[in-house]
């Protein structure tokens, strides 16, 4: 069984075209994709979670 693709935060920010500061402000308002904190402190986002969040943004904008 294939493991889900995990994206680094920098990859997510590049894909959505957002600065790190803006991303954290959005997260402070309980918005944004689900983050996973690894034992070494790095953050990851599952590809499926990012895609679902983006779909929700498209629906909200329609």
CSV table of N, CA, C and O in Angstrom, one decimal:
chain,number,residue,atom,x,y,z
A,1,UNK,N,0.8,-1.2,0.0
A,1,UNK,CA,0.0,0.0,0.0
A,1,UNK,C,0.9,1.2,0.0
A,1,UNK,O,1.8,1.4,0.8
A,2,UNK,N,0.6,2.2,-0.9
A,2,UNK,CA,1.4,3.4,-1.0
A,2,UNK,C,1.1,4.4,0.1
A,2,UNK,O,0.0,4.5,0.6
A,3,UNK,N,2.2,5.0,0.6
A,3,UNK,CA,2.0,6.0,1.7
A,3,UNK,C,1.5,7.3,1.1
A,3,UNK,O,1.9,7.6,-0.1
A,4,UNK,N,0.7,8.1,1.8
A,4,UNK,CA,0.2,9.3,1.2
A,4,UNK,C,1.4,10.3,1.1
A,4,UNK,O,2.4,10.3,1.8
A,5,UNK,N,1.3,11.1,0.0
A,5,UNK,CA,2.4,12.1,-0.3
A,5,UNK,C,2.3,13.2,0.8
A,5,UNK,O,1.3,13.8,1.1
A,6,UNK,N,3.5,13.5,1.3
A,6,UNK,CA,3.6,14.5,2.3
A,6,UNK,C,4.4,15.7,1.7
A,6,UNK,O,5.5,15.5,1.2
A,7,UNK,N,3.8,16.9,1.8
A,7,UNK,CA,4.5,18.1,1.2
A,7,UNK,C,5.1,18.9,2.4
A,7,UNK,O,4.5,19.1,3.4
A,8,UNK,N,6.3,19.4,2.1
A,8,UNK,CA,6.9,20.4,3.0
A,8,UNK,C,6.1,21.7,3.0
A,8,UNK,O,5.5,22.0,2.0
A,9,UNK,N,6.2,22.4,4.1
A,9,UNK,CA,5.5,23.7,4.1
A,9,UNK,C,5.9,24.6,3.0
A,9,UNK,O,5.1,25.3,2.4
A,10,UNK,N,7.2,24.7,2.7
A,10,UNK,CA,7.7,25.5,1.6
A,10,UNK,C,7.1,25.1,0.3
A,10,UNK,O,6.7,26.0,-0.5
A,11,UNK,N,6.9,23.9,0.0
A,11,UNK,CA,6.2,23.4,-1.2
A,11,UNK,C,4.8,23.9,-1.3
A,11,UNK,O,4.3,24.3,-2.3
A,12,UNK,N,4.1,23.8,-0.1
A,12,UNK,CA,2.7,24.2,0.0
A,12,UNK,C,2.6,25.7,-0.3
A,12,UNK,O,1.7,26.2,-1.1
A,13,UNK,N,3.5,26.5,0.3
A,13,UNK,CA,3.4,27.9,0.2
A,13,UNK,C,3.7,28.3,-1.3
A,13,UNK,O,3.0,29.2,-1.8
A,14,UNK,N,4.6,27.6,-2.0
A,14,UNK,CA,4.9,27.9,-3.4
A,14,UNK,C,3.7,27.6,-4.2
A,14,UNK,O,3.3,28.4,-5.1
A,15,UNK,N,3.0,26.5,-3.9
A,15,UNK,CA,1.9,26.0,-4.7
A,15,UNK,C,0.7,27.0,-4.6
A,15,UNK,O,0.0,27.3,-5.6
A,16,UNK,N,0.4,27.5,-3.4
A,16,UNK,CA,-0.7,28.4,-3.2
A,16,UNK,C,-0.4,29.8,-3.3
A,16,UNK,O,-1.2,30.7,-3.3
A,17,UNK,N,0.9,30.1,-3.5
A,17,UNK,CA,1.4,31.5,-3.7
A,17,UNK,C,1.2,32.4,-2.5
A,17,UNK,O,0.6,33.5,-2.7
A,18,UNK,N,1.6,31.9,-1.4
A,18,UNK,CA,1.3,32.7,-0.1
A,18,UNK,C,2.6,32.8,0.7
A,18,UNK,O,3.4,31.8,0.6
A,19,UNK,N,2.8,33.9,1.4
A,19,UNK,CA,4.0,34.0,2.2
A,19,UNK,C,3.8,33.2,3.5
A,19,UNK,O,2.6,32.8,3.9
A,20,UNK,N,4.9,32.9,4.2
A,20,UNK,CA,4.8,32.1,5.4
A,20,UNK,C,4.0,32.9,6.5
A,20,UNK,O,3.2,32.3,7.2
A,21,UNK,N,4.2,34.2,6.5
A,21,UNK,CA,3.5,35.0,7.5
A,21,UNK,C,2.0,35.0,7.3
A,21,UNK,O,1.2,34.8,8.2
A,22,UNK,N,1.7,35.2,6.0
A,22,UNK,CA,0.2,35.2,5.7
A,22,UNK,C,-0.4,33.8,6.0
A,22,UNK,O,-1.5,33.7,6.5
A,23,UNK,N,0.3,32.7,5.7
A,23,UNK,CA,-0.1,31.4,6.0
A,23,UNK,C,-0.4,31.2,7.5
A,23,UNK,O,-1.4,30.7,7.9
A,24,UNK,N,0.5,31.6,8.3
A,24,UNK,CA,0.4,31.5,9.8
A,24,UNK,C,-0.8,32.4,10.3
A,24,UNK,O,-1.5,32.0,11.3
A,25,UNK,N,-1.0,33.6,9.7
A,25,UNK,CA,-2.1,34.4,10.1
A,25,UNK,C,-3.4,33.7,9.8
A,25,UNK,O,-4.4,33.7,10.6
A,26,UNK,N,-3.5,33.1,8.6
A,26,UNK,CA,-4.7,32.3,8.2
A,26,UNK,C,-4.9,31.1,9.2
A,26,UNK,O,-6.0,30.9,9.6
A,27,UNK,N,-3.8,30.5,9.5
A,27,UNK,CA,-3.9,29.3,10.5
A,27,UNK,C,-4.4,29.8,11.9
A,27,UNK,O,-5.1,29.1,12.5
A,28,UNK,N,-4.0,31.0,12.3
A,28,UNK,CA,-4.4,31.5,13.6
A,28,UNK,C,-5.9,31.8,13.6
A,28,UNK,O,-6.5,31.8,14.7
A,29,UNK,N,-6.5,32.0,12.4
A,29,UNK,CA,-8.0,32.2,12.3
A,29,UNK,C,-8.7,30.8,12.1
A,29,UNK,O,-9.8,30.8,11.6
A,30,UNK,N,-8.0,29.7,12.3
A,30,UNK,CA,-8.5,28.4,12.1
A,30,UNK,C,-8.9,28.1,10.7
A,30,UNK,O,-9.9,27.5,10.4
A,31,UNK,N,-8.1,28.6,9.8
A,31,UNK,CA,-8.3,28.3,8.4
A,31,UNK,C,-7.1,27.6,7.8
A,31,UNK,O,-6.0,27.7,8.5
A,32,UNK,N,-7.2,27.1,6.7
A,32,UNK,CA,-6.0,26.4,6.1
A,32,UNK,C,-6.0,24.9,6.2
A,32,UNK,O,-6.8,24.4,6.9
A,33,UNK,N,-5.1,24.3,5.4
A,33,UNK,CA,-5.1,22.8,5.5
A,33,UNK,C,-4.5,22.3,6.8
A,33,UNK,O,-3.8,23.0,7.5
A,34,UNK,N,-4.8,21.1,7.1
A,34,UNK,CA,-4.3,20.4,8.3
A,34,UNK,C,-2.8,20.2,8.2
A,34,UNK,O,-2.3,19.8,7.2
A,35,UNK,N,-2.1,20.6,9.3
A,35,UNK,CA,-0.7,20.5,9.4
A,35,UNK,C,-0.3,19.2,10.2
A,35,UNK,O,-1.0,18.9,11.2
A,36,UNK,N,0.8,18.6,9.9
A,36,UNK,CA,1.3,17.5,10.7
A,36,UNK,C,2.7,17.9,11.2
A,36,UNK,O,3.5,18.3,10.3
A,37,UNK,N,2.9,17.8,12.5
A,37,UNK,CA,4.2,18.2,13.0
A,37,UNK,C,5.0,16.9,13.2
A,37,UNK,O,4.5,16.0,14.0
A,38,UNK,N,6.1,16.7,12.6
A,38,UNK,CA,7.0,15.6,12.8
A,38,UNK,C,7.7,15.6,14.1
A,38,UNK,O,7.9,16.7,14.6
A,39,UNK,N,8.2,14.5,14.5
A,39,UNK,CA,9.0,14.5,15.8
A,39,UNK,C,10.2,15.5,15.8
A,39,UNK,O,10.6,16.0,16.8
A,40,UNK,N,10.8,15.7,14.6
A,40,UNK,CA,11.9,16.6,14.5
A,40,UNK,C,11.5,18.1,14.4
A,40,UNK,O,12.3,19.0,14.3
A,41,UNK,N,10.2,18.4,14.5
A,41,UNK,CA,9.6,19.7,14.5
A,41,UNK,C,9.2,20.3,13.2
A,41,UNK,O,8.6,21.3,13.1
A,42,UNK,N,9.6,19.6,12.1
A,42,UNK,CA,9.2,20.0,10.8
A,42,UNK,C,7.7,19.8,10.5
A,42,UNK,O,7.1,18.9,11.1
A,43,UNK,N,7.2,20.6,9.6
A,43,UNK,CA,5.7,20.6,9.3
A,43,UNK,C,5.5,20.0,8.0
A,43,UNK,O,6.3,20.2,7.0
A,44,UNK,N,4.5,19.2,7.8
A,44,UNK,CA,4.1,18.6,6.6
A,44,UNK,C,2.6,18.7,6.4
A,44,UNK,O,1.8,18.9,7.3
A,45,UNK,N,2.2,18.6,5.1
A,45,UNK,CA,0.8,18.7,4.7
A,45,UNK,C,0.6,17.5,3.8
A,45,UNK,O,1.3,17.3,2.8
A,46,UNK,N,-0.5,16.7,4.1
A,46,UNK,CA,-0.8,15.6,3.2
A,46,UNK,C,-1.4,16.2,1.9
A,46,UNK,O,-2.1,17.2,1.9
A,47,UNK,N,-1.0,15.6,0.7
A,47,UNK,CA,-1.5,16.1,-0.5
A,47,UNK,C,-3.0,16.1,-0.6
A,47,UNK,O,-3.7,17.0,-1.0
A,48,UNK,N,-3.6,15.0,0.0
A,48,UNK,CA,-5.1,14.9,0.0
A,48,UNK,C,-5.7,16.0,0.8
A,48,UNK,O,-6.8,16.6,0.5
A,49,UNK,N,-5.1,16.4,2.0
A,49,UNK,CA,-5.6,17.5,2.8
A,49,UNK,C,-5.5,18.8,2.1
A,49,UNK,O,-6.5,19.6,2.1
A,50,UNK,N,-4.4,19.1,1.4
A,50,UNK,CA,-4.3,20.3,0.6
A,50,UNK,C,-5.3,20.4,-0.5
A,50,UNK,O,-6.0,21.4,-0.7
A,51,UNK,N,-5.5,19.3,-1.2
A,51,UNK,CA,-6.4,19.3,-2.3
A,51,UNK,C,-7.9,19.5,-1.8
A,51,UNK,O,-8.6,20.3,-2.4
A,52,UNK,N,-8.2,18.9,-0.7
A,52,UNK,CA,-9.6,19.1,-0.1
A,52,UNK,C,-9.7,20.5,0.3
A,52,UNK,O,-10.8,21.1,0.1
A,53,UNK,N,-8.7,21.1,0.9
A,53,UNK,CA,-8.8,22.5,1.4
A,53,UNK,C,-9.0,23.4,0.2
A,53,UNK,O,-9.8,24.3,0.2
A,54,UNK,N,-8.2,23.2,-0.9
A,54,UNK,CA,-8.3,24.0,-2.1
A,54,UNK,C,-9.7,23.9,-2.7
A,54,UNK,O,-10.3,24.9,-3.1
A,55,UNK,N,-10.3,22.7,-2.7
A,55,UNK,CA,-11.6,22.5,-3.3
A,55,UNK,C,-12.6,23.3,-2.4
A,55,UNK,O,-13.6,23.9,-3.0
A,56,UNK,N,-12.5,23.3,-1.1
A,56,UNK,CA,-13.4,24.0,-0.2
A,56,UNK,C,-13.3,25.5,-0.5
A,56,UNK,O,-14.3,26.2,-0.4
A,57,UNK,N,-12.1,26.0,-0.8
A,57,UNK,CA,-11.9,27.4,-1.1
A,57,UNK,C,-12.6,27.8,-2.4
A,57,UNK,O,-13.3,28.8,-2.5
A,58,UNK,N,-12.6,26.9,-3.4
A,58,UNK,CA,-13.2,27.1,-4.7
A,58,UNK,C,-14.7,27.2,-4.5
A,58,UNK,O,-15.4,28.0,-5.0
A,59,UNK,N,-15.3,26.2,-3.7
A,59,UNK,CA,-16.7,26.2,-3.4
A,59,UNK,C,-17.2,27.4,-2.7
A,59,UNK,O,-18.3,28.0,-3.0
A,60,UNK,N,-16.4,27.9,-1.7
A,60,UNK,CA,-16.8,29.1,-0.9
A,60,UNK,C,-16.8,30.3,-1.8
A,60,UNK,O,-17.5,31.2,-1.6
A,61,UNK,N,-15.9,30.4,-2.8
A,61,UNK,CA,-15.8,31.5,-3.7
A,61,UNK,C,-16.9,31.6,-4.7
A,61,UNK,O,-17.2,32.6,-5.3
A,62,UNK,N,-17.5,30.4,-5.0
A,62,UNK,CA,-18.5,30.3,-6.0
A,62,UNK,C,-19.9,30.9,-5.6
A,62,UNK,O,-20.2,31.2,-4.5
